[in-house]
PDB file of C-alpha atoms in Angstrom:
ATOM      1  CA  UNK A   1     -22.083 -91.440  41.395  1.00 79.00           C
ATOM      2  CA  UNK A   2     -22.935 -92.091  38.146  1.00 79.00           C
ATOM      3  CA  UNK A   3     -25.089 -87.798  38.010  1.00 84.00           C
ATOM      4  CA  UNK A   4     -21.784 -86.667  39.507  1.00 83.00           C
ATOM      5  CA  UNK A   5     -19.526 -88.438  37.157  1.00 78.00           C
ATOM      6  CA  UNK A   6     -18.997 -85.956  33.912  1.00 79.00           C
ATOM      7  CA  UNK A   7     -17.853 -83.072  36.608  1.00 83.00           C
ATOM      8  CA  UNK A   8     -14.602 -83.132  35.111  1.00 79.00           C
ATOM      9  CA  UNK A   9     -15.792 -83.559  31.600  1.00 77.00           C
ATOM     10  CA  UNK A  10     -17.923 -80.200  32.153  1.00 79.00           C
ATOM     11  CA  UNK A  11     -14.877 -78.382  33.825  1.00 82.00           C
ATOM     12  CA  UNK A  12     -12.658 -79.188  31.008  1.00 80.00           C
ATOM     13  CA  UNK A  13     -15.352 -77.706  28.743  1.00 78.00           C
ATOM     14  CA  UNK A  14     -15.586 -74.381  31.096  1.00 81.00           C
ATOM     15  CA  UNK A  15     -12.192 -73.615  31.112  1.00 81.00           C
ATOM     16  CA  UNK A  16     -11.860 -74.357  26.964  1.00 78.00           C
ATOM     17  CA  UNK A  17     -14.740 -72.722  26.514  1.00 78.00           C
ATOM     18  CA  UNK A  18     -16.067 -75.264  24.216  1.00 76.00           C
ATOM     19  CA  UNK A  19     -17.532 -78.493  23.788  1.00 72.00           C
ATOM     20  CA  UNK A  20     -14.903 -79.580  20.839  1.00 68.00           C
ATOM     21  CA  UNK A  21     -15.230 -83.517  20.233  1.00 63.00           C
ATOM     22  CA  UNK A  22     -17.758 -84.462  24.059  1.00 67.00           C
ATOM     23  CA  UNK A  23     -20.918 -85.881  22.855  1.00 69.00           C
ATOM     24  CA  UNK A  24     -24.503 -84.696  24.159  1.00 76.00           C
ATOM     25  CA  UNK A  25     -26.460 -87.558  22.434  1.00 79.00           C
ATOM     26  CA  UNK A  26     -26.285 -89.761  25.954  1.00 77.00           C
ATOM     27  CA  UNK A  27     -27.121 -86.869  28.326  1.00 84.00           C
ATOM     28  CA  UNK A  28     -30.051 -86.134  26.257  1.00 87.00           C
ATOM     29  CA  UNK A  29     -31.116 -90.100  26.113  1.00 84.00           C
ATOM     30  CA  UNK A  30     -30.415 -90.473  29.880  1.00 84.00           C
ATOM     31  CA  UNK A  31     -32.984 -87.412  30.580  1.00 90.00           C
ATOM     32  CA  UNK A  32     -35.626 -89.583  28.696  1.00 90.00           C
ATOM     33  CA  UNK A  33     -34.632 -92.476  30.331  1.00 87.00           C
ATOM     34  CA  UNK A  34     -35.051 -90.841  33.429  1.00 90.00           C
ATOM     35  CA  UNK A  35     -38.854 -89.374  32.798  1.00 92.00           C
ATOM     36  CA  UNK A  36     -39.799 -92.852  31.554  1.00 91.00           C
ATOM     37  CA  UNK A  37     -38.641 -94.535  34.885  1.00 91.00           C
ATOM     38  CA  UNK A  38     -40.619 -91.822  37.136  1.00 92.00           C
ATOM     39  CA  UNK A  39     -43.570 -92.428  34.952  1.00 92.00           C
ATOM     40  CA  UNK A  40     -43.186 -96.216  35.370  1.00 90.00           C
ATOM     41  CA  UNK A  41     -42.511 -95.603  39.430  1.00 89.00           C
ATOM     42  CA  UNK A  42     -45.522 -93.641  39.588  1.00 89.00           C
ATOM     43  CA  UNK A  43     -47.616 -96.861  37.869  1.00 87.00           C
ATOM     44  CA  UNK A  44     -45.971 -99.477  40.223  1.00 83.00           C
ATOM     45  CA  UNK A  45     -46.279 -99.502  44.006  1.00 77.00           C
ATOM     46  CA  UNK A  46     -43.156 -99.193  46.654  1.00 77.00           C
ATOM     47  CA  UNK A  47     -41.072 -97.581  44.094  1.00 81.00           C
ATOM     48  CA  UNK A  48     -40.014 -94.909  45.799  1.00 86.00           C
ATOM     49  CA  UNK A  49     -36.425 -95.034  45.267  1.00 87.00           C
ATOM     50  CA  UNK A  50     -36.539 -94.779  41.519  1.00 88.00           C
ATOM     51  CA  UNK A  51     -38.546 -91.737  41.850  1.00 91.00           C
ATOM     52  CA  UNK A  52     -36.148 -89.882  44.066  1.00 92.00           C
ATOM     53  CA  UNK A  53     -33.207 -91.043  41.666  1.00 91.00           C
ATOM     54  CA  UNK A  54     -34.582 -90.104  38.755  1.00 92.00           C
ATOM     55  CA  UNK A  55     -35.755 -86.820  39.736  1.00 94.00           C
ATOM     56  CA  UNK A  56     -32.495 -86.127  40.486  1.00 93.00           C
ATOM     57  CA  UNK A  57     -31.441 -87.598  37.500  1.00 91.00           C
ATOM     58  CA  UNK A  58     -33.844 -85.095  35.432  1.00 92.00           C
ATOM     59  CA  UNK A  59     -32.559 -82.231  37.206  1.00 92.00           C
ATOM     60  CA  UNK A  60     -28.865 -82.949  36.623  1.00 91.00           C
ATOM     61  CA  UNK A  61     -29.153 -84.166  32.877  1.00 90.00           C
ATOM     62  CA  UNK A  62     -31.069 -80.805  32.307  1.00 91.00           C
ATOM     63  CA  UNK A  63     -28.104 -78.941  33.832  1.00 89.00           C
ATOM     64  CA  UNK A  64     -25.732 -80.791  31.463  1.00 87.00           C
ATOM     65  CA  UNK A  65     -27.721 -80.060  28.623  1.00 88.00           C
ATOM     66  CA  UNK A  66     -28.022 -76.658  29.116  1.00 87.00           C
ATOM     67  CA  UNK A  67     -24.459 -75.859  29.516  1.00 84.00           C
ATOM     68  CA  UNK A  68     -23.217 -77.957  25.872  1.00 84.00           C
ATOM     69  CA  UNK A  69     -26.380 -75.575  24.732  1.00 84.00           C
ATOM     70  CA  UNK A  70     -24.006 -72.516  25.880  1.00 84.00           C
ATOM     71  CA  UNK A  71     -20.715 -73.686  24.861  1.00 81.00           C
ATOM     72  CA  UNK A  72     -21.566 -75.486  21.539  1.00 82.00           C
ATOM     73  CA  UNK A  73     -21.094 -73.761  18.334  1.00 81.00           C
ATOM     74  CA  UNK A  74     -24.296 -73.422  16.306  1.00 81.00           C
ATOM     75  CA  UNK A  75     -24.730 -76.287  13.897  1.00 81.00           C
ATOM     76  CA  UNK A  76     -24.182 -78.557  16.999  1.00 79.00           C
ATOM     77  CA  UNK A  77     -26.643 -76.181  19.250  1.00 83.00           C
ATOM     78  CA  UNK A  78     -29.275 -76.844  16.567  1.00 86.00           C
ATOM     79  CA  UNK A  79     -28.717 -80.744  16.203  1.00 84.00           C
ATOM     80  CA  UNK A  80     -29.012 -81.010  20.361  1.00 85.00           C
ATOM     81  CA  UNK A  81     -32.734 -79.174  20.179  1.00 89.00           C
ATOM     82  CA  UNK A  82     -33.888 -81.209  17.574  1.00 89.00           C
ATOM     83  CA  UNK A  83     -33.158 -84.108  19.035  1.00 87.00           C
ATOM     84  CA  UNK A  84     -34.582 -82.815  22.185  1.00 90.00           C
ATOM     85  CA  UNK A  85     -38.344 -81.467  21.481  1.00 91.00           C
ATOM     86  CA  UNK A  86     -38.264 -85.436  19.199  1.00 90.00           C
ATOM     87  CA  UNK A  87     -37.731 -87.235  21.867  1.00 87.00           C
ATOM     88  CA  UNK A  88     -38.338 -85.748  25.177  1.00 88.00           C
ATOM     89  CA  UNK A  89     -41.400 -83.695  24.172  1.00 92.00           C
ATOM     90  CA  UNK A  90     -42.987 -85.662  21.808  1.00 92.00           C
ATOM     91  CA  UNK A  91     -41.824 -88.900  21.919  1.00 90.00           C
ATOM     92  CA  UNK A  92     -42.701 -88.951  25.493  1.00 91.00           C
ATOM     93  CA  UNK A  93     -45.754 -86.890  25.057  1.00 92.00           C
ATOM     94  CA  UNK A  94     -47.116 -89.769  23.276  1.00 92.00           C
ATOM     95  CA  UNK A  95     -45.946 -92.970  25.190  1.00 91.00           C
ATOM     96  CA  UNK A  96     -47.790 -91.075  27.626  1.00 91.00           C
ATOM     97  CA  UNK A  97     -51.536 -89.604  26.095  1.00 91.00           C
ATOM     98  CA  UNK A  98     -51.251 -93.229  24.013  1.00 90.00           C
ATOM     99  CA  UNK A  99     -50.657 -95.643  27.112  1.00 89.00           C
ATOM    100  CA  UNK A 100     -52.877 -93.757  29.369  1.00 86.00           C
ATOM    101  CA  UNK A 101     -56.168 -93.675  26.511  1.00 86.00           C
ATOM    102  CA  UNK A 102     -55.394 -96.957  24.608  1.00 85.00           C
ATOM    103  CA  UNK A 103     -54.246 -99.235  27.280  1.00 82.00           C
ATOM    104  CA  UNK A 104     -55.715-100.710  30.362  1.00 82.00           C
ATOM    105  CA  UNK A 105     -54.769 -99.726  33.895  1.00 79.00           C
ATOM    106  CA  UNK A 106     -53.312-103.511  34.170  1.00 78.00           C
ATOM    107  CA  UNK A 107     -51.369-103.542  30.798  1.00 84.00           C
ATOM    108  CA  UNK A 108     -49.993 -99.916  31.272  1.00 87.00           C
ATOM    109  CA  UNK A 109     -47.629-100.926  33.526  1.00 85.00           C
ATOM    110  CA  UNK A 110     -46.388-103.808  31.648  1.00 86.00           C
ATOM    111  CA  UNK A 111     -46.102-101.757  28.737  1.00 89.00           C
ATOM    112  CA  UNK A 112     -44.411 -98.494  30.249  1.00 89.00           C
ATOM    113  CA  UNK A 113     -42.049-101.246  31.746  1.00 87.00           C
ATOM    114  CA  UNK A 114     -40.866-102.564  28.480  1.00 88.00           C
ATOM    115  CA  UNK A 115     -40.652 -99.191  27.060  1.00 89.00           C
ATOM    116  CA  UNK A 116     -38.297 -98.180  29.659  1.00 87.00           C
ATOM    117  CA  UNK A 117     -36.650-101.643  29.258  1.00 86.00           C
ATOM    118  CA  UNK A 118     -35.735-100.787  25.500  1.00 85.00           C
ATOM    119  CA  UNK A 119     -34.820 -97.136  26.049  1.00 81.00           C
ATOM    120  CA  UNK A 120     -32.573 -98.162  29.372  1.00 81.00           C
ATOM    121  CA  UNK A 121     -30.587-100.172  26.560  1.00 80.00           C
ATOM    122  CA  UNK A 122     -30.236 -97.324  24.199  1.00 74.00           C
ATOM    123  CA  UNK A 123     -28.714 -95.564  27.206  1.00 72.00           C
ATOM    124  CA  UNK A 124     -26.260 -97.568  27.631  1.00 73.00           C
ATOM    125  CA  UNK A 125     -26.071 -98.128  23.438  1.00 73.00           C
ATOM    126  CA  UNK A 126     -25.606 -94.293  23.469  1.00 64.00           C
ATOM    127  CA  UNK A 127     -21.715 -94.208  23.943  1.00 65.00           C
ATOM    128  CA  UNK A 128     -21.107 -96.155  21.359  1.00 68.00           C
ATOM    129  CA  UNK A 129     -20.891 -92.880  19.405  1.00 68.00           C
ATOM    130  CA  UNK A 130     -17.546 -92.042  21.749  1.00 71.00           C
ATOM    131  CA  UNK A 131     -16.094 -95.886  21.604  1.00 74.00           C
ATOM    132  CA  UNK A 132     -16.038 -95.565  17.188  1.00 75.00           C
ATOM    133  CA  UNK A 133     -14.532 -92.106  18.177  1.00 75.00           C
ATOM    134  CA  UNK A 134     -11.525 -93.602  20.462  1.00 76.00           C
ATOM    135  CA  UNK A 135     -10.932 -96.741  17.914  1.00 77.00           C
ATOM    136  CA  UNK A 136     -11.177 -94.105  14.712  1.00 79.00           C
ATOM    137  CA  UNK A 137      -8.796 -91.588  16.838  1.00 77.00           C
ATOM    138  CA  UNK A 138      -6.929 -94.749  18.876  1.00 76.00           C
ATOM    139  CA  UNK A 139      -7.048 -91.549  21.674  1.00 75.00           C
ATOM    140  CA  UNK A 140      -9.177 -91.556  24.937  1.00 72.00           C
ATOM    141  CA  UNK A 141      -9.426 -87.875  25.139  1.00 70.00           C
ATOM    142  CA  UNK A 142     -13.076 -87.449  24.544  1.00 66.00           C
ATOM    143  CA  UNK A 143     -14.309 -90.697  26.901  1.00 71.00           C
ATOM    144  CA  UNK A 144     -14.570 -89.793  30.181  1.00 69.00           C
ATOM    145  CA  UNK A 145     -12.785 -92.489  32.940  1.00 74.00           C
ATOM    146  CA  UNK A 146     -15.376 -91.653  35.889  1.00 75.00           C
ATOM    147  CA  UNK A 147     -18.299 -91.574  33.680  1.00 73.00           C
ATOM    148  CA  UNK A 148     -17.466 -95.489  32.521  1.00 77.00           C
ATOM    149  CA  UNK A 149     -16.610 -96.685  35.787  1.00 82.00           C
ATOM    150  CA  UNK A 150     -19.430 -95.299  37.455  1.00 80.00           C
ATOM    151  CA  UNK A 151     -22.238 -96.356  34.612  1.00 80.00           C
ATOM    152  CA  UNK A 152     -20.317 -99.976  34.854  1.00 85.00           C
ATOM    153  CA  UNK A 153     -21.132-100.265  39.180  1.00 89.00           C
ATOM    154  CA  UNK A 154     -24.337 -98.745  38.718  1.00 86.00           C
ATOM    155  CA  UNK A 155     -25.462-101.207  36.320  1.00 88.00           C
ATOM    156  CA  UNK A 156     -24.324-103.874  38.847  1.00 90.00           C
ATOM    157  CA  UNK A 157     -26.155-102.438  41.343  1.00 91.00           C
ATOM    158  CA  UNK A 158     -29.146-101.865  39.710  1.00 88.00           C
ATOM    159  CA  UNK A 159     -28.836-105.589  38.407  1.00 91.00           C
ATOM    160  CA  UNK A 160     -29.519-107.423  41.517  1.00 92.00           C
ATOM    161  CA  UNK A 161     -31.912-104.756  42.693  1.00 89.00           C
ATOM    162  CA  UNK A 162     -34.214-105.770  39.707  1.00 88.00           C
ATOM    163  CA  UNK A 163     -33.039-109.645  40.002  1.00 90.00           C
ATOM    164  CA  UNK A 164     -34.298-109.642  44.149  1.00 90.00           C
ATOM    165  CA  UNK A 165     -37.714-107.506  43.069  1.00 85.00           C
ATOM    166  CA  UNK A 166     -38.381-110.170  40.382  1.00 86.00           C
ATOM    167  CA  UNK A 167     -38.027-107.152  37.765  1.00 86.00           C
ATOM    168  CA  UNK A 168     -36.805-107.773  34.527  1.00 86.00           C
ATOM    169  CA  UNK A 169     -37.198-104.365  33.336  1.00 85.00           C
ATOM    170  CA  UNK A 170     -35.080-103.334  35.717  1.00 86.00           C
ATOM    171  CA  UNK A 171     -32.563-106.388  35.295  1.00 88.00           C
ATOM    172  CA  UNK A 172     -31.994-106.567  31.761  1.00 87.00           C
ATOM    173  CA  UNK A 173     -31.077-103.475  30.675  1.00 85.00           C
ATOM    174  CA  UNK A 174     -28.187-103.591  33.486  1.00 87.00           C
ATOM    175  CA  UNK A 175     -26.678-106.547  32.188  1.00 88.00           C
ATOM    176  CA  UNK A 176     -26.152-104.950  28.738  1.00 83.00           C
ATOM    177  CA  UNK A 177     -25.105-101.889  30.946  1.00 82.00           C
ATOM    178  CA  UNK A 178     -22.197-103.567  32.671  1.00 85.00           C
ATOM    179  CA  UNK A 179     -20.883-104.991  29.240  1.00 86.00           C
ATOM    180  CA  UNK A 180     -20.766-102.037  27.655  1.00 81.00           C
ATOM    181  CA  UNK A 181     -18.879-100.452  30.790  1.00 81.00           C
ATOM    182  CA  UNK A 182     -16.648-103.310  30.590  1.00 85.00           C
ATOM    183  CA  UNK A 183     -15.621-103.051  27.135  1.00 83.00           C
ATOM    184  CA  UNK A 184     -15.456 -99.281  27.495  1.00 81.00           C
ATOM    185  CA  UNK A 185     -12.637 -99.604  30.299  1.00 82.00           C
ATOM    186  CA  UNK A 186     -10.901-102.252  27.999  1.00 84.00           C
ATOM    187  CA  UNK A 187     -10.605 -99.316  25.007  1.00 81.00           C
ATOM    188  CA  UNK A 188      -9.583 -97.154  27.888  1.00 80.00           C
ATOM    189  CA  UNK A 189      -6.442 -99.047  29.280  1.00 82.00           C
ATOM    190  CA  UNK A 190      -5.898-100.159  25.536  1.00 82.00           C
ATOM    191  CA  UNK A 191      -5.407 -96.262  23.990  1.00 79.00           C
ATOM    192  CA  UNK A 192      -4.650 -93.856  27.215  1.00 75.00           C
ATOM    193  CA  UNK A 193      -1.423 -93.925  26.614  1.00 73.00           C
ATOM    194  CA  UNK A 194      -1.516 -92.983  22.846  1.00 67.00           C
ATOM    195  CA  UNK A 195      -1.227 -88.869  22.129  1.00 61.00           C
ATOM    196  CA  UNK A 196      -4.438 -86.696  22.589  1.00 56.00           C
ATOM    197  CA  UNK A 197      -5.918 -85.820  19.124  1.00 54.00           C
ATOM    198  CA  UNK A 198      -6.237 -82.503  19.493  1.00 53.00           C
ATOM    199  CA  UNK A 199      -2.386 -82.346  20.736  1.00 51.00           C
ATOM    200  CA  UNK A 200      -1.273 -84.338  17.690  1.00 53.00           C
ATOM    201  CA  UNK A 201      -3.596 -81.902  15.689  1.00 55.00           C
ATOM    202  CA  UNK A 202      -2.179 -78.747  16.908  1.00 54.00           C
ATOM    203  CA  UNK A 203       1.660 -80.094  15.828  1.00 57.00           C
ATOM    204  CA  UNK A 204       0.343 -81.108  12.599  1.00 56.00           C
ATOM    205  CA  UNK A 205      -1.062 -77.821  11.691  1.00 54.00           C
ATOM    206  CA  UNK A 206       2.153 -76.060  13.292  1.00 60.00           C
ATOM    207  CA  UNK A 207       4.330 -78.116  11.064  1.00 63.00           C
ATOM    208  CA  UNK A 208       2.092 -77.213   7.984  1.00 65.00           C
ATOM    209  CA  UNK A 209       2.095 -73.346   9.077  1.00 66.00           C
ATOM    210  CA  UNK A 210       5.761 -73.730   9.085  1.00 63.00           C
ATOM    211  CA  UNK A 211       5.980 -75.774   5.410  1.00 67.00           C
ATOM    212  CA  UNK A 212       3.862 -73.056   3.685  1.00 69.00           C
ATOM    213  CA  UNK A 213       5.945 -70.026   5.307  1.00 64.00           C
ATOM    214  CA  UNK A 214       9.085 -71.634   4.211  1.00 65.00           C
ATOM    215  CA  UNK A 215       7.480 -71.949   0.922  1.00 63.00           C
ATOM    216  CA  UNK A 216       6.870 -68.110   0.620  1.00 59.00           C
ATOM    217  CA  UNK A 217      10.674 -67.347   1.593  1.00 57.00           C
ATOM    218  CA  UNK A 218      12.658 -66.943  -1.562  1.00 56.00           C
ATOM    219  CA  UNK A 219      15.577 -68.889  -2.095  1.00 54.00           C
ATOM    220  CA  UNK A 220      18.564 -66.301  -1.987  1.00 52.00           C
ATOM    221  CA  UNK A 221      19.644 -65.512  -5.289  1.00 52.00           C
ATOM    222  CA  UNK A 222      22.746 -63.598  -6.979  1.00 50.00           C
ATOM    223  CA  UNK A 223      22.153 -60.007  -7.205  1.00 48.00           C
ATOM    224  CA  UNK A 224      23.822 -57.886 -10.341  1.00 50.00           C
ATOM    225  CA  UNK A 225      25.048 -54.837  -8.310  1.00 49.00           C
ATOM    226  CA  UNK A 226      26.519 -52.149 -10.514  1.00 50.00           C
ATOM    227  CA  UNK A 227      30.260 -50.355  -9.891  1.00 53.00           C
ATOM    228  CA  UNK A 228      28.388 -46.560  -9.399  1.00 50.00           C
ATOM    229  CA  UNK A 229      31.861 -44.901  -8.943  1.00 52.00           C
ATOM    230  CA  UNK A 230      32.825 -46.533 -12.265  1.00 56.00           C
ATOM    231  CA  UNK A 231      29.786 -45.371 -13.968  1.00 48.00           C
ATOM    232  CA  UNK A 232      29.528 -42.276 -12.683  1.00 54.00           C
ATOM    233  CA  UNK A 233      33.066 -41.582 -14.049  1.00 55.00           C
ATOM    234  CA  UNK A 234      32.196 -42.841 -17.376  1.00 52.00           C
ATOM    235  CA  UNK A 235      29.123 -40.242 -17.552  1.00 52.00           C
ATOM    236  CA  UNK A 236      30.846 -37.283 -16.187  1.00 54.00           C
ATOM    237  CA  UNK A 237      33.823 -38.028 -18.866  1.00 54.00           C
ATOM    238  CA  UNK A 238      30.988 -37.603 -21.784  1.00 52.00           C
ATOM    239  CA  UNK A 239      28.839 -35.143 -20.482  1.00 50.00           C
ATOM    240  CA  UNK A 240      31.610 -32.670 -19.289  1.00 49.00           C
ATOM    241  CA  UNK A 241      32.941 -31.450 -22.216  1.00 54.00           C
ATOM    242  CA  UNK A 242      29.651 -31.479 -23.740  1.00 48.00           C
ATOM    243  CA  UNK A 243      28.686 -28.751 -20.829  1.00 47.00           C
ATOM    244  CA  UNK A 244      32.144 -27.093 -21.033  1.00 52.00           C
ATOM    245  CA  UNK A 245      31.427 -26.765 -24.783  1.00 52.00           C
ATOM    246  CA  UNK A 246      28.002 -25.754 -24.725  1.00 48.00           C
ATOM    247  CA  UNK A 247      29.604 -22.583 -22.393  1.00 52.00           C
ATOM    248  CA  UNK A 248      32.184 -21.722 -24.228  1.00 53.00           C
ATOM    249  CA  UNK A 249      29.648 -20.908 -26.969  1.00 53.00           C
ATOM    250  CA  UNK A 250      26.936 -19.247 -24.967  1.00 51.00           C
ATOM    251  CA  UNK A 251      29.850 -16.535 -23.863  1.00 50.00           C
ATOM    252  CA  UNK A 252      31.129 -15.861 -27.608  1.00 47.00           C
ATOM    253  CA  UNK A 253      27.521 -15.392 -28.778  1.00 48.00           C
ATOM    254  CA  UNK A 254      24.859 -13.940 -27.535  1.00 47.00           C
ATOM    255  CA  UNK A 255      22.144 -16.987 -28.180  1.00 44.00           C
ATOM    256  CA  UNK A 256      20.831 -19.915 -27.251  1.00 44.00           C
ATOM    257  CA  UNK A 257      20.926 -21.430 -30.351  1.00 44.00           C
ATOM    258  CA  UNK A 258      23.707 -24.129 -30.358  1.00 44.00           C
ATOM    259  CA  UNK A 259      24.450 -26.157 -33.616  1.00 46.00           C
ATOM    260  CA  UNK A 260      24.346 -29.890 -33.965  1.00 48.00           C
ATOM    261  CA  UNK A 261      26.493 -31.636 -32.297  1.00 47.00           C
ATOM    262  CA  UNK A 262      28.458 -34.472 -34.715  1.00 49.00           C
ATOM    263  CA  UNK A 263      26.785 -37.198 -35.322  1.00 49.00           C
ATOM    264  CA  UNK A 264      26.837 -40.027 -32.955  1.00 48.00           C
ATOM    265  CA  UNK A 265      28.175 -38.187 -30.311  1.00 49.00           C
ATOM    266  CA  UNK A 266      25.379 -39.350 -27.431  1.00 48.00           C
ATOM    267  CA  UNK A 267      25.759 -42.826 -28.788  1.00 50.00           C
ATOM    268  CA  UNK A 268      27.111 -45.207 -26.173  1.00 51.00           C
ATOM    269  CA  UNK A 269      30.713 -46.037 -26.631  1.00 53.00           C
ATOM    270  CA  UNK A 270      31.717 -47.522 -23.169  1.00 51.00           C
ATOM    271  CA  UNK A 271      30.935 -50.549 -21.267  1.00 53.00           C
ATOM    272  CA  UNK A 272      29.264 -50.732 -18.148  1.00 53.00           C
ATOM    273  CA  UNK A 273      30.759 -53.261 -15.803  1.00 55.00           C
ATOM    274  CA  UNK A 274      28.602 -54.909 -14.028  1.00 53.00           C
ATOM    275  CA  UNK A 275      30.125 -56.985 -10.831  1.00 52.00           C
ATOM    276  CA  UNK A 276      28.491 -60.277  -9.686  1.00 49.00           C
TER     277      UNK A 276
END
């Protein structure tokens, strides 16, 4: 239940085609949870279901991871691979090569076990990333519902399975496990009813589109527009018998040459009327 869980968490990031605010920090924990309990199985005896879970478990997380590798953008594609080869290839590489060639075949067990112990708690410490998110945002969008409910019965579960196997390092971990789930479906029935943040983001940046466009429209103003007909007629009656003129003597002499015309004859004497 709990590898089947983010389904619809994975969908939703399929058909965006992007990983927008979903975390990858647990998935990535969980697969190094889940190769510290097969290599604490495979030191203990009649442990044989949390080697088959936790295969599984590897398989799966490696499935998520690789698909926020394909839809996150870059920055966030770099951040996930660092924080994979750290901890899941050389973190483990050395709780391994150090507990197998410094410890004793009797205190390797009891040491991988409270390895596992500490790291099952930073699973379940891991979505406390996503719980600052919803109280920051006061929006569930980016917790997943099935993911919460599923980690809080597990941890139940896996409670009194360590509690009736005398276990604490299975125990525990599962007690901080189903507090954590419980506190995560508190925030849950507290904010689902608020608006999504990327909704209420989208209608912010709308409205702002709409401001600064508004902003760019000017404000209609009054426009001088100028009476042609009556300033056409004011031209003609000026430059008519200028032309009629200049005619008359080009037919009585035989020249081009046309004497001055009085003084101030071009100067303007009218008005132009101008209507508002």
């Amino acid at each position: 239940m709990v590898l089947i869980s983010p389904l619809p968490t994975f969908y939703k990031v399929y058909k965006k085609k992007s990983t927008e605010g979903f975390q990858s920090v647990s998935y990535v924990v969980a697969l190094f949870n889940a190769m510290l309990w097969i290599y604490y199985a495979l030191l203990k005896t009649n442990a044989m279901l949390i080697i088959i879970i936790n295969s599984v478990g590897c398989v799966v997380q490696t499935c998520y991871i690789c698909f926020f590798l394909f839809y996150s953008p870059k920055k966030a594609r770099m951040e996930i691979m660092k924080l994979i080869v750290s901890l899941n290839v050389i973190g483990f590489g050395l709780i391994v090569v150090l507990t197998k060639f410094l410890a004793s075949e009797v205190n390797r067990g009891i040491i991988v076990g409270w390895i596992c112990l500490v790291f099952s708690i930073c699973v379940f410490l891991a979505p406390l990333g996503v719980l600052r998110q919803v109280i920051k945002t006061k929006s569930v969008e980016f917790m997943p519902l099935l993911l919460s409910v599923a980690l809080t019965i597990s941890a139940i579960i896996w409670f009194f399975y360590g509690l009736l196997l005398h276990d604490v390092n299975i125990a525990i971990p599962n007690i901080l496990g189903f507090t954590f789930g419980i506190v995560q479906l508190i925030l849950y029935f507290i904010y689902k009813n608020k608006k999504p943040v990327m909704a209420k983001n989208m209608i912010d940046f709308k409205e702002k589109i709409c401001e600064i466009e508004k902003e760019k429209i000017p404000e209609p103003k009054e426009h001088n527009t100028i009476n042609v007909v009556q300033l056409s007629a004011l031209i003609c009656s000026d430059i008519l018998p200028v032309v009629a003129a200049l005619n008359k003597i080009g037919h009585e002499e035989d020249c081009a040459t046309v004497g001055t015309l009085p003084a101030g004859r071009f100067e303007p004497n009218h008005c132009i009327e101008v209507a508002a």
